[in-house]
Amino acid sequence: MGTANNKWMYVILALVVASWGLNIVMVKYLTETTPPFLVAAVRMPLAGLALLPFALRKYGWYKPTPKQWLLLTLIGLTSIFFHQLFLASGVVTTTATNASLILGLNPLTTALLAALFIGEKMTFRLFAGILAGFSGVVMVVLSSSGEASIEMSGWGDLIMVLSMLGYVVGGLLIKAISSTGIPTLVTTAYSTLIGGVMLNIGSFATYGPSAYSQVHFTAMGWVVMLLSAWLASSLGTLGWNHGIKLLGANKTAMFINGMPFASMVGAVLFLDEHVQWIHLLAFVLTTAGIVIGTYHPKPKAKAPSQAQTVNH
């Protein structure tokens, strides 16, 4: 593993996280003209279809076992269907800045649920990180928004918490399916398509046969849709997975700290949102929490088992 390759990987991960931060802004922009359910129903199949050729080229038509199909379906239900539906719905009634801060709690929430349900060790460092990170988001959620009533802003923030939880549960399921030997790229492509099909079934159940007649994207809207689906969701996922493979999960997870900042900048530039001091304070707290909670110093020679516990 050459140092030059690592440096390029750092650049790629920075671009990936920037695209994910801007993706929240893009989704909010799309929901201004089209119902959230339909935004998700159009976006995710496009992302899955873009990932499928990469999976086919590397692994061919991979045939999962019945157990893997069950896990893939659950991943599609949680990290795609529920996550994307709540994401598109949440940004309608809250700001992109609030949404990104809440989604930025992903690493800490994953660590907390892993400690509660999978038996991973809860260290003092992890507890302190979770406390700092969640306190930052609670400050934003409980504070009044200058652009919406407390009720509307609070409801949107709650939906974003559900979106984040859906993605976290999906991540834990991905961890479970990875132990069965299925390639991560196949898992991502198949589960994205499964979730996309679920979103379309839900759209037709909600809006009837004429569901797509309510999709009203302008030419710019379709450009934003393709950037969101192909650049952020498809290429971003490929870059992120490659980062985990090259640098490891812990180092890669640190880059998620930049997502709220990218969303803040994008919201100010493209949505005319106003960043208040409470957002900046929350950004500092959540970033500090993620750094404290997910950073693990190299274990000393006398305690080699510590690294195994961390990377369980």
Coordinates of C-alpha atoms in Angstrom, one line a residue:
M1 CA 0.0 0.0 0.0
G2 CA 1.9 3.0 -1.2
T3 CA 1.8 6.4 0.4
A4 CA 1.0 8.0 -2.9
N5 CA -2.1 5.8 -3.2
N6 CA -3.1 6.8 0.3
K7 CA -2.8 10.5 -0.5
W8 CA -5.0 10.1 -3.6
M9 CA -7.5 8.1 -1.5
Y10 CA -7.6 11.0 1.0
V11 CA -8.5 13.4 -1.9
I12 CA -11.1 11.0 -3.2
L13 CA -12.7 10.6 0.2
A14 CA -12.8 14.3 0.7
L15 CA -14.7 14.6 -2.6
V16 CA -17.0 11.8 -1.7
V17 CA -18.0 13.4 1.6
A18 CA -18.4 16.8 -0.1
S19 CA -20.8 15.2 -2.7
W20 CA -22.7 13.6 0.2
G21 CA -23.1 16.9 2.0
L22 CA -24.2 18.6 -1.2
N23 CA -26.5 15.7 -1.9
I24 CA -28.8 16.8 1.0
V25 CA -29.0 20.2 -0.7
M26 CA -29.8 18.6 -4.0
V27 CA -32.5 16.4 -2.6
K28 CA -34.1 19.5 -0.9
Y29 CA -34.0 21.3 -4.2
L30 CA -35.7 18.4 -6.0
T31 CA -38.5 18.2 -3.4
E32 CA -39.5 21.8 -4.1
T33 CA -41.2 20.7 -7.4
T34 CA -41.9 17.0 -6.8
P35 CA -43.3 15.0 -3.8
P36 CA -40.6 13.5 -1.6
F37 CA -41.7 9.9 -2.2
L38 CA -41.3 10.3 -6.0
V39 CA -37.9 12.0 -5.7
A40 CA -36.7 8.9 -3.8
A41 CA -38.4 6.5 -6.2
V42 CA -36.8 8.1 -9.2
R43 CA -33.3 8.7 -7.7
M44 CA -32.5 5.3 -6.1
P45 CA -33.2 3.1 -9.2
L46 CA -30.9 5.4 -11.2
A47 CA -28.2 5.0 -8.5
G48 CA -28.6 1.2 -8.5
L49 CA -28.6 0.9 -12.3
A50 CA -25.3 2.9 -12.3
L51 CA -23.7 0.6 -9.7
L52 CA -24.9 -2.7 -11.4
P53 CA -22.4 -2.6 -14.4
F54 CA -19.5 -2.2 -11.9
A55 CA -20.7 -5.3 -10.0
L56 CA -21.3 -7.3 -13.2
R57 CA -17.9 -6.5 -14.6
K58 CA -16.1 -7.6 -11.5
Y59 CA -18.2 -10.5 -10.2
G60 CA -20.6 -11.4 -13.0
W61 CA -24.2 -12.3 -12.2
Y62 CA -23.6 -13.0 -8.5
K63 CA -26.1 -15.5 -7.0
P64 CA -26.8 -14.8 -3.3
T65 CA -27.8 -17.6 -1.0
P66 CA -31.4 -17.5 0.6
K67 CA -29.9 -16.0 3.8
Q68 CA -28.0 -13.4 1.7
W69 CA -31.2 -12.5 -0.2
L70 CA -33.0 -12.0 3.1
L71 CA -30.3 -9.7 4.4
L72 CA -30.2 -7.8 1.1
T73 CA -33.9 -7.3 1.3
L74 CA -33.6 -6.0 4.9
I75 CA -30.8 -3.7 3.9
G76 CA -32.9 -2.4 1.0
L77 CA -35.8 -1.8 3.3
T78 CA -33.8 0.1 6.0
S79 CA -30.8 1.8 4.4
I80 CA -32.6 2.6 1.1
F81 CA -36.4 2.6 1.4
F82 CA -36.8 4.1 4.9
H83 CA -33.6 6.1 4.9
Q84 CA -34.3 7.8 1.5
L85 CA -38.0 8.2 2.1
F86 CA -37.4 9.9 5.5
L87 CA -34.5 11.9 4.0
A88 CA -36.6 13.4 1.2
S89 CA -39.5 14.0 3.5
G90 CA -37.5 15.5 6.3
V91 CA -35.7 18.1 4.2
V92 CA -39.1 19.5 3.2
T93 CA -39.8 20.7 6.7
T94 CA -36.3 21.4 8.0
T95 CA -33.2 23.1 6.7
A96 CA -30.4 21.3 4.8
T97 CA -28.1 22.5 7.5
N98 CA -30.1 20.8 10.3
A99 CA -30.5 17.6 8.2
S100 CA -26.8 17.3 7.6
L101 CA -25.9 17.8 11.3
I102 CA -28.4 15.0 12.2
L103 CA -27.1 12.6 9.5
G104 CA -23.6 13.4 10.7
L105 CA -24.3 11.4 13.9
N106 CA -24.2 8.2 11.8
P107 CA -20.8 7.0 13.1
L108 CA -21.7 7.7 16.8
T109 CA -25.1 6.1 16.5
T110 CA -23.6 3.1 14.8
A111 CA -21.1 2.7 17.6
L112 CA -23.9 3.1 20.3
L113 CA -26.2 0.5 18.7
A114 CA -23.3 -1.9 18.1
A115 CA -22.4 -1.6 21.8
L116 CA -26.0 -2.2 22.8
F117 CA -27.0 -5.0 20.5
I118 CA -23.9 -6.6 19.1
G119 CA -21.8 -6.6 22.2
E120 CA -19.0 -4.2 21.1
K121 CA -17.2 -2.6 23.9
M122 CA -18.4 0.8 25.2
T123 CA -15.3 2.7 26.2
F124 CA -15.2 6.0 28.1
R125 CA -13.8 7.7 24.9
L126 CA -16.8 6.4 22.9
F127 CA -19.3 7.5 25.6
A128 CA -17.8 11.0 25.7
G129 CA -17.9 11.2 21.9
I130 CA -21.6 10.1 21.8
L131 CA -22.5 12.6 24.6
A132 CA -20.7 15.5 22.8
G133 CA -22.1 14.6 19.4
F134 CA -25.7 14.2 20.5
S135 CA -25.7 17.3 22.6
G136 CA -24.8 19.3 19.5
V137 CA -27.7 18.0 17.5
V138 CA -30.1 18.3 20.5
M139 CA -29.2 22.0 20.7
V140 CA -30.2 22.5 17.0
V141 CA -33.4 20.4 17.3
L142 CA -34.6 22.2 20.4
S143 CA -33.7 25.7 19.2
S144 CA -36.2 27.7 17.2
S145 CA -35.5 28.1 13.5
G146 CA -35.5 31.6 12.0
E147 CA -37.1 30.2 8.8
A148 CA -39.9 27.9 10.3
S149 CA -42.0 27.4 13.3
I150 CA -40.6 25.3 16.1
E151 CA -43.3 22.7 15.4
M152 CA -42.5 22.4 11.7
S153 CA -38.7 22.5 12.2
G154 CA -38.9 20.0 15.1
W155 CA -41.0 17.6 13.0
G156 CA -38.6 17.7 10.1
D157 CA -35.7 17.2 12.5
L158 CA -37.4 14.1 14.0
I159 CA -37.9 12.7 10.5
M160 CA -34.2 13.2 9.8
V161 CA -33.4 11.3 13.0
L162 CA -35.5 8.4 11.6
S163 CA -33.7 8.7 8.3
M164 CA -30.3 8.5 10.1
L165 CA -31.5 5.5 12.2
G166 CA -32.6 3.6 9.0
Y167 CA -29.2 4.1 7.5
V168 CA -27.4 3.0 10.7
V169 CA -29.5 -0.2 11.0
G170 CA -28.8 -0.9 7.3
G171 CA -25.1 -0.4 8.1
L172 CA -25.2 -3.0 10.9
L173 CA -27.0 -5.4 8.5
I174 CA -24.3 -4.8 5.9
K175 CA -21.7 -5.7 8.6
A176 CA -23.7 -8.9 9.2
I177 CA -23.9 -9.9 5.5
S178 CA -20.2 -9.1 4.9
S179 CA -19.4 -12.1 7.1
T180 CA -21.1 -14.4 4.6
G181 CA -18.6 -13.7 1.9
I182 CA -20.7 -11.6 -0.5
P183 CA -18.7 -8.7 -2.0
T184 CA -19.5 -5.3 -0.7
L185 CA -20.1 -3.9 -4.2
V186 CA -22.6 -6.6 -4.9
T187 CA -24.4 -5.9 -1.6
T188 CA -24.5 -2.2 -2.4
A189 CA -25.8 -2.6 -6.0
Y190 CA -28.4 -5.3 -5.2
S191 CA -29.7 -3.6 -2.1
T192 CA -30.0 -0.3 -3.8
L193 CA -32.1 -1.8 -6.6
I194 CA -34.2 -3.7 -4.1
G195 CA -34.8 -0.5 -2.1
G196 CA -35.5 1.4 -5.4
V197 CA -38.2 -1.2 -6.4
M198 CA -39.8 -0.9 -2.9
L199 CA -39.9 2.9 -3.3
N200 CA -41.6 2.6 -6.7
I201 CA -44.2 0.1 -5.3
G202 CA -44.8 2.5 -2.5
S203 CA -45.2 5.4 -4.9
F204 CA -47.8 3.6 -7.0
A205 CA -49.6 2.5 -3.9
T206 CA -49.7 6.1 -2.6
Y207 CA -50.4 8.1 -5.9
G208 CA -52.0 5.4 -8.1
P209 CA -51.1 4.5 -11.7
S210 CA -50.5 8.2 -12.6
A211 CA -47.8 8.6 -10.0
Y212 CA -45.1 9.7 -12.4
S213 CA -47.3 12.5 -13.8
Q214 CA -46.4 14.3 -10.6
V215 CA -42.7 14.4 -11.4
H216 CA -42.1 18.0 -12.5
F217 CA -38.4 18.4 -12.9
T218 CA -37.1 21.2 -15.1
A219 CA -34.0 20.6 -17.3
M220 CA -31.9 21.8 -14.4
G221 CA -33.8 19.5 -12.0
W222 CA -32.9 16.5 -14.1
V223 CA -29.3 17.5 -14.1
V224 CA -29.4 17.8 -10.3
M225 CA -31.2 14.4 -10.1
L226 CA -28.5 12.7 -12.2
L227 CA -25.7 14.4 -10.2
S228 CA -27.4 13.2 -7.0
A229 CA -28.0 9.6 -8.2
W230 CA -24.8 9.0 -10.1
L231 CA -22.2 11.2 -8.6
A232 CA -23.2 11.2 -4.9
S233 CA -24.9 7.9 -4.5
S234 CA -23.2 5.6 -7.0
L235 CA -19.6 6.9 -7.5
G236 CA -19.6 8.2 -3.9
T237 CA -20.4 4.7 -2.6
L238 CA -17.7 3.1 -4.7
G239 CA -15.1 5.6 -3.5
W240 CA -16.2 5.2 0.1
N241 CA -16.0 1.4 -0.1
H242 CA -12.6 1.6 -1.7
G243 CA -11.4 3.9 1.1
I244 CA -12.5 1.4 3.7
K245 CA -10.6 -1.3 1.8
L246 CA -7.4 0.8 1.5
L247 CA -7.3 2.8 4.7
G248 CA -9.6 0.8 7.0
A249 CA -13.0 1.6 8.5
N250 CA -11.7 3.8 11.3
K251 CA -9.7 6.2 9.2
T252 CA -12.4 6.4 6.5
A253 CA -15.1 7.1 9.1
M254 CA -13.2 10.3 10.2
F255 CA -14.0 11.9 6.8
I256 CA -17.7 12.0 7.6
N257 CA -16.9 15.0 9.8
G258 CA -16.8 17.1 6.6
M259 CA -20.4 16.3 5.5
P260 CA -22.2 18.9 7.6
F261 CA -19.8 21.6 6.6
A262 CA -20.3 20.8 2.9
S263 CA -24.1 20.9 3.4
M264 CA -23.9 24.3 5.3
V265 CA -21.9 25.8 2.4
G266 CA -24.2 24.4 -0.2
A267 CA -27.3 25.5 1.6
V268 CA -26.0 29.0 1.9
L269 CA -24.9 29.2 -1.8
F270 CA -27.8 27.4 -3.5
L271 CA -30.8 27.5 -1.1
D272 CA -30.3 30.9 0.5
E273 CA -30.3 29.4 4.0
H274 CA -28.8 31.3 6.9
V275 CA -26.3 29.6 9.2
Q276 CA -26.7 30.8 12.7
W277 CA -24.3 30.6 15.6
I278 CA -26.2 27.6 17.0
H279 CA -25.4 25.6 13.9
L280 CA -21.7 26.4 14.1
L281 CA -21.6 25.4 17.8
A282 CA -23.5 22.2 17.0
F283 CA -21.0 21.5 14.1
V284 CA -18.1 21.9 16.5
L285 CA -19.7 19.6 19.1
T286 CA -20.7 16.9 16.6
T287 CA -17.3 17.0 15.0
A288 CA -15.5 16.8 18.3
G289 CA -17.8 14.0 19.3
I290 CA -17.1 12.0 16.2
V291 CA -13.4 12.5 16.5
I292 CA -13.4 11.5 20.2
G293 CA -15.7 8.6 19.7
T294 CA -14.3 7.0 16.5
Y295 CA -10.6 7.8 16.7
H296 CA -8.6 4.9 18.1
P297 CA -4.9 5.3 18.8
K298 CA -2.6 2.5 17.7
P299 CA -2.5 -0.1 20.4
K300 CA 0.6 -0.7 22.4
A301 CA 2.6 -3.9 21.7
K302 CA 1.6 -5.3 25.1
A303 CA -2.1 -5.1 24.2
P304 CA -2.6 -6.5 20.7
S305 CA -6.2 -7.6 21.5
Q306 CA -7.4 -4.0 21.7
A307 CA -7.3 -3.6 17.9
Q308 CA -9.3 -6.7 17.4
T309 CA -12.0 -5.4 19.7
V310 CA -12.1 -2.0 17.9
N311 CA -12.4 -3.5 14.4
H312 CA -14.9 -6.2 15.3

